[in-house]
Short mmCIF file of C-alpha atoms in Angstrom, two decimals:
data_model
loop_
_atom_site.label_atom_id
_atom_site.label_comp_id
_atom_site.label_asym_id
_atom_site.label_seq_id
_atom_site.Cartn_x
_atom_site.Cartn_y
_atom_site.Cartn_z
CA GLN A 1 -11.23 15.16 -3.79
CA VAL A 2 -7.84 13.65 -3.09
CA GLN A 3 -5.99 12.65 -6.25
CA LEU A 4 -2.53 11.22 -6.79
CA VAL A 5 -1.54 11.18 -10.46
CA GLN A 6 1.61 9.32 -11.39
CA SER A 7 3.86 9.59 -14.43
CA GLY A 8 3.64 7.17 -17.32
CA ALA A 9 5.17 3.77 -17.94
CA GLU A 10 8.92 3.46 -18.36
CA VAL A 11 11.21 0.94 -20.05
CA LYS A 12 14.78 0.92 -18.81
CA LYS A 13 17.91 -1.11 -19.42
CA PRO A 14 19.69 -2.92 -16.59
CA GLY A 15 21.98 -0.58 -14.69
CA ALA A 16 19.97 2.53 -15.55
CA SER A 17 17.91 4.70 -13.21
CA VAL A 18 14.23 5.59 -13.25
CA LYS A 19 12.44 8.54 -11.69
CA VAL A 20 8.70 8.27 -11.09
CA SER A 21 6.58 11.27 -10.15
CA CYS A 22 3.38 11.54 -8.13
CA LYS A 23 1.40 14.79 -8.29
CA ALA A 24 -0.98 15.38 -5.41
CA SER A 25 -4.15 17.47 -5.38
CA GLY A 26 -7.25 17.95 -3.28
CA TYR A 27 -5.50 18.36 0.06
CA THR A 28 -2.72 20.31 1.74
CA PHE A 29 0.39 18.69 0.30
CA THR A 30 2.73 19.38 3.22
CA SER A 31 0.32 18.04 5.84
CA TYR A 32 0.58 14.40 4.80
CA TYR A 33 3.48 12.03 4.27
CA MET A 34 3.85 9.97 1.09
CA HIS A 35 4.69 6.28 0.87
CA TRP A 36 6.05 4.35 -2.10
CA VAL A 37 5.01 0.73 -2.59
CA ARG A 38 5.79 -1.61 -5.47
CA GLN A 39 4.24 -4.77 -6.86
CA ALA A 40 6.08 -7.16 -9.15
CA PRO A 41 3.96 -8.95 -11.79
CA GLY A 42 1.63 -11.42 -10.12
CA GLN A 43 3.18 -10.76 -6.72
CA GLY A 44 2.28 -9.01 -3.48
CA LEU A 45 2.89 -5.50 -2.19
CA GLU A 46 6.32 -4.32 -1.03
CA TRP A 47 6.92 -1.09 0.90
CA MET A 48 9.88 0.96 -0.26
CA GLY A 49 9.89 4.01 1.95
CA ILE A 50 8.26 7.25 3.03
CA ILE A 51 8.87 10.97 2.71
CA ASN A 52 7.65 13.91 4.75
CA PRO A 53 6.95 16.72 2.27
CA TYR A 54 7.09 19.32 5.03
CA GLY A 55 10.26 21.17 5.94
CA GLY A 56 13.46 19.43 4.86
CA GLY A 57 11.73 16.45 3.25
CA SER A 58 12.93 13.80 5.68
CA THR A 59 12.81 10.22 4.47
CA SER A 60 12.89 6.66 5.75
CA TYR A 61 13.74 3.83 3.39
CA ALA A 62 13.36 0.07 3.63
CA GLU A 63 16.76 -1.48 4.22
CA LYS A 64 16.41 -3.50 1.02
CA PHE A 65 16.46 -0.31 -1.04
CA GLN A 66 18.96 1.73 0.98
CA GLY A 67 21.60 3.18 -1.31
CA ARG A 68 19.49 2.69 -4.44
CA VAL A 69 16.36 4.71 -3.75
CA THR A 70 15.93 8.46 -3.34
CA MET A 71 12.63 10.15 -2.53
CA THR A 72 12.29 13.88 -3.01
CA ARG A 73 9.51 16.46 -3.20
CA ASP A 74 8.73 19.75 -4.87
CA THR A 75 6.33 21.73 -2.73
CA SER A 76 5.77 24.32 -5.49
CA THR A 77 4.09 21.69 -7.67
CA SER A 78 2.83 19.33 -4.91
CA THR A 79 4.83 16.52 -6.45
CA VAL A 80 6.88 13.75 -4.91
CA TYR A 81 9.48 11.74 -6.78
CA MET A 82 10.95 8.28 -6.35
CA GLU A 83 14.22 7.52 -8.10
CA LEU A 84 15.58 3.98 -8.19
CA SER A 85 19.08 3.39 -9.52
CA SER A 86 21.15 0.39 -10.66
CA LEU A 87 18.03 -1.23 -12.05
CA ARG A 88 17.89 -4.98 -12.54
CA SER A 89 15.25 -7.26 -14.01
CA GLU A 90 13.83 -7.96 -10.55
CA ASP A 91 12.86 -4.28 -10.29
CA THR A 92 10.23 -4.76 -13.00
CA ALA A 93 7.06 -3.82 -11.16
CA VAL A 94 4.20 -1.38 -10.80
CA TYR A 95 5.26 1.44 -8.48
CA TYR A 96 2.60 3.19 -6.41
CA CYS A 97 2.62 6.33 -4.34
CA ALA A 98 0.19 6.34 -1.43
CA ARG A 99 -0.68 9.17 0.91
CA GLY A 100 0.43 8.71 4.49
CA THR A 101 -2.16 9.81 7.04
CA ARG A 102 -1.21 10.11 10.67
CA ASP A 103 -2.62 7.53 13.07
CA GLY A 104 -1.12 8.10 16.48
CA TYR A 105 2.64 8.04 15.99
CA ASN A 106 2.39 6.13 12.72
CA TYR A 107 1.36 6.79 9.14
CA ARG A 108 -1.18 4.59 7.39
CA THR A 109 -1.72 4.56 3.63
CA ASP A 110 -5.12 5.79 2.52
CA TYR A 111 -5.28 7.19 -1.03
CA TRP A 112 -3.19 5.56 -3.75
CA GLY A 113 -1.93 6.69 -7.14
CA GLN A 114 -2.87 4.74 -10.25
CA GLY A 115 0.54 3.08 -10.45
CA THR A 116 3.48 3.34 -12.86
CA LEU A 117 4.78 0.26 -14.65
CA VAL A 118 8.57 0.16 -14.80
CA THR A 119 9.99 -2.54 -17.07
CA VAL A 120 13.69 -3.38 -16.86
CA SER A 121 14.86 -5.26 -19.92
CA SER A 122 17.93 -5.41 -22.09
CA ASP B 1 10.93 -7.04 10.12
CA ILE B 2 7.39 -7.95 11.16
CA GLN B 3 6.00 -10.84 9.13
CA MET B 4 2.31 -10.79 8.27
CA THR B 5 0.69 -14.13 7.49
CA GLN B 6 -2.76 -14.27 5.92
CA SER B 7 -5.05 -17.25 5.68
CA PRO B 8 -6.42 -18.66 3.58
CA SER B 9 -4.34 -17.82 0.49
CA SER B 10 -7.42 -18.33 -1.65
CA LEU B 11 -11.09 -18.74 -0.99
CA SER B 12 -14.12 -19.66 -3.10
CA ALA B 13 -17.47 -18.29 -2.03
CA SER B 14 -20.89 -17.37 -3.38
CA VAL B 15 -22.78 -14.09 -3.52
CA GLY B 16 -24.48 -13.59 -0.17
CA ASP B 17 -21.95 -15.66 1.80
CA ARG B 18 -20.24 -14.41 4.93
CA VAL B 19 -16.47 -14.73 4.69
CA THR B 20 -13.62 -14.17 7.12
CA ILE B 21 -9.94 -13.65 6.34
CA THR B 22 -7.36 -13.79 9.08
CA CYS B 23 -4.01 -12.06 9.44
CA ARG B 24 -1.35 -12.84 12.03
CA ALA B 25 1.62 -10.64 12.88
CA SER B 26 4.93 -12.15 13.97
CA GLN B 27 4.98 -9.73 16.91
CA GLY B 28 2.53 -7.39 18.56
CA ILE B 29 1.46 -4.39 16.50
CA SER B 30 -1.22 -2.94 18.79
CA ASN B 31 -4.04 -1.99 16.41
CA TYR B 32 -1.87 -0.59 13.61
CA LEU B 33 -3.40 -2.89 11.04
CA ALA B 34 -5.05 -2.03 7.74
CA TRP B 35 -6.91 -4.02 5.10
CA PHE B 36 -6.92 -3.34 1.36
CA GLN B 37 -8.86 -4.65 -1.62
CA GLN B 38 -7.17 -4.94 -5.00
CA LYS B 39 -8.75 -5.79 -8.33
CA PRO B 40 -6.70 -6.82 -11.38
CA GLY B 41 -4.84 -3.92 -12.95
CA LYS B 42 -5.96 -1.48 -10.26
CA ALA B 43 -4.35 0.17 -7.26
CA PRO B 44 -5.16 -1.15 -3.79
CA LYS B 45 -8.17 0.43 -2.12
CA SER B 46 -8.23 1.13 1.59
CA LEU B 47 -11.03 -0.67 3.47
CA ILE B 48 -10.15 -0.71 7.15
CA TYR B 49 -7.55 1.06 9.28
CA ALA B 50 -6.66 0.89 12.97
CA ALA B 51 -7.85 -2.73 12.84
CA SER B 52 -11.55 -1.89 12.95
CA SER B 53 -12.17 1.62 11.57
CA LEU B 54 -14.00 1.75 8.27
CA GLN B 55 -12.45 3.97 5.62
CA SER B 56 -14.85 6.67 4.44
CA GLY B 57 -17.07 5.46 1.61
CA VAL B 58 -16.53 1.74 2.25
CA PRO B 59 -19.76 -0.27 2.60
CA SER B 60 -20.68 -1.44 6.08
CA GLU B 61 -20.61 -5.09 4.93
CA PHE B 62 -16.87 -4.86 5.63
CA SER B 63 -15.66 -5.04 9.20
CA GLY B 64 -12.39 -5.64 10.98
CA SER B 65 -11.37 -6.78 14.41
CA GLY B 66 -8.37 -7.78 16.48
CA SER B 67 -5.45 -6.37 18.37
CA GLY B 68 -1.91 -7.41 19.16
CA THR B 69 -1.06 -10.23 16.74
CA ASP B 70 -4.36 -11.64 15.46
CA PHE B 71 -6.77 -9.83 13.17
CA THR B 72 -9.76 -10.61 10.98
CA LEU B 73 -11.53 -9.04 8.04
CA THR B 74 -15.17 -10.05 7.65
CA ILE B 75 -17.44 -9.46 4.69
CA SER B 76 -20.96 -10.04 6.01
CA SER B 77 -22.72 -10.66 2.69
CA LEU B 78 -20.64 -11.01 -0.45
CA GLN B 79 -21.55 -8.82 -3.38
CA PRO B 80 -20.40 -9.47 -6.97
CA GLU B 81 -17.99 -6.53 -6.79
CA ASP B 82 -16.26 -7.97 -3.70
CA PHE B 83 -14.44 -10.68 -5.62
CA ALA B 84 -10.84 -9.48 -5.51
CA THR B 85 -7.55 -9.95 -3.64
CA TYR B 86 -7.33 -8.72 -0.06
CA TYR B 87 -4.16 -7.68 1.76
CA CYS B 88 -3.46 -6.87 5.38
CA GLN B 89 -0.75 -4.36 6.27
CA GLN B 90 0.98 -3.50 9.51
CA TYR B 91 2.07 0.11 9.99
CA ASN B 92 3.25 -0.20 13.57
CA SER B 93 6.91 -0.01 12.58
CA TYR B 94 9.17 0.35 9.59
CA PRO B 95 9.50 -1.38 7.28
CA ILE B 96 5.77 -1.46 6.74
CA THR B 97 4.89 -5.00 5.69
CA PHE B 98 1.96 -6.69 3.95
CA GLY B 99 0.42 -10.10 4.09
CA GLN B 100 0.81 -12.26 0.99
CA GLY B 101 -2.79 -11.70 -0.04
CA THR B 102 -6.03 -13.68 -0.10
CA ARG B 103 -7.66 -14.24 -3.46
CA LEU B 104 -11.45 -14.34 -3.14
CA GLU B 105 -13.05 -16.13 -6.06
CA ILE B 106 -16.61 -16.85 -7.13
CA LYS B 107 -17.74 -20.40 -6.43
#
């Protein structure tokens, strides 16, 4: 069965960086994209970007996060990573990875990780 | 960016009721529309994709319809486990965007 297992909660100081991992199992890792979505406390869902684990690991990021976010993958361990730098208090949120399944020319989210709480506090 | 507007923002209903949630896109998105259910402290769960296709394992009480800019999610007969927050999502173009959510509460 498809499983996405994310790394544990993090507490970071403003200005620091955080790197969250998402380990995939139960399917062919390089055949599906991976999205990252975050949710601030009590708020809605916000898409951050997407990575193609196949080949060179191409990415597409939401403009809001351009320059601060980096998504990478390790095909040997079927793991994708999301690193967010220059953290500020507004980045306190639960970060989710979600598998991207092709639908025509687009990629919908189907299976989701359990989420990783990142707290930014001085 | 494509704005997704859900209505209502919250809804009170009883077990056995039929409920409908609507989602409007600020521009046409064909049928690249998904619906998710989220319970407190849990990850979103996929219900519907391509506007009307039921995700594997989702009960048939859930259905979706629409195309272009206007979409609906219908729950034909509410079960106790259906009380949650529901989100629509467009994946027609980047950035992918979500509706603000509809909180479905027990009356």
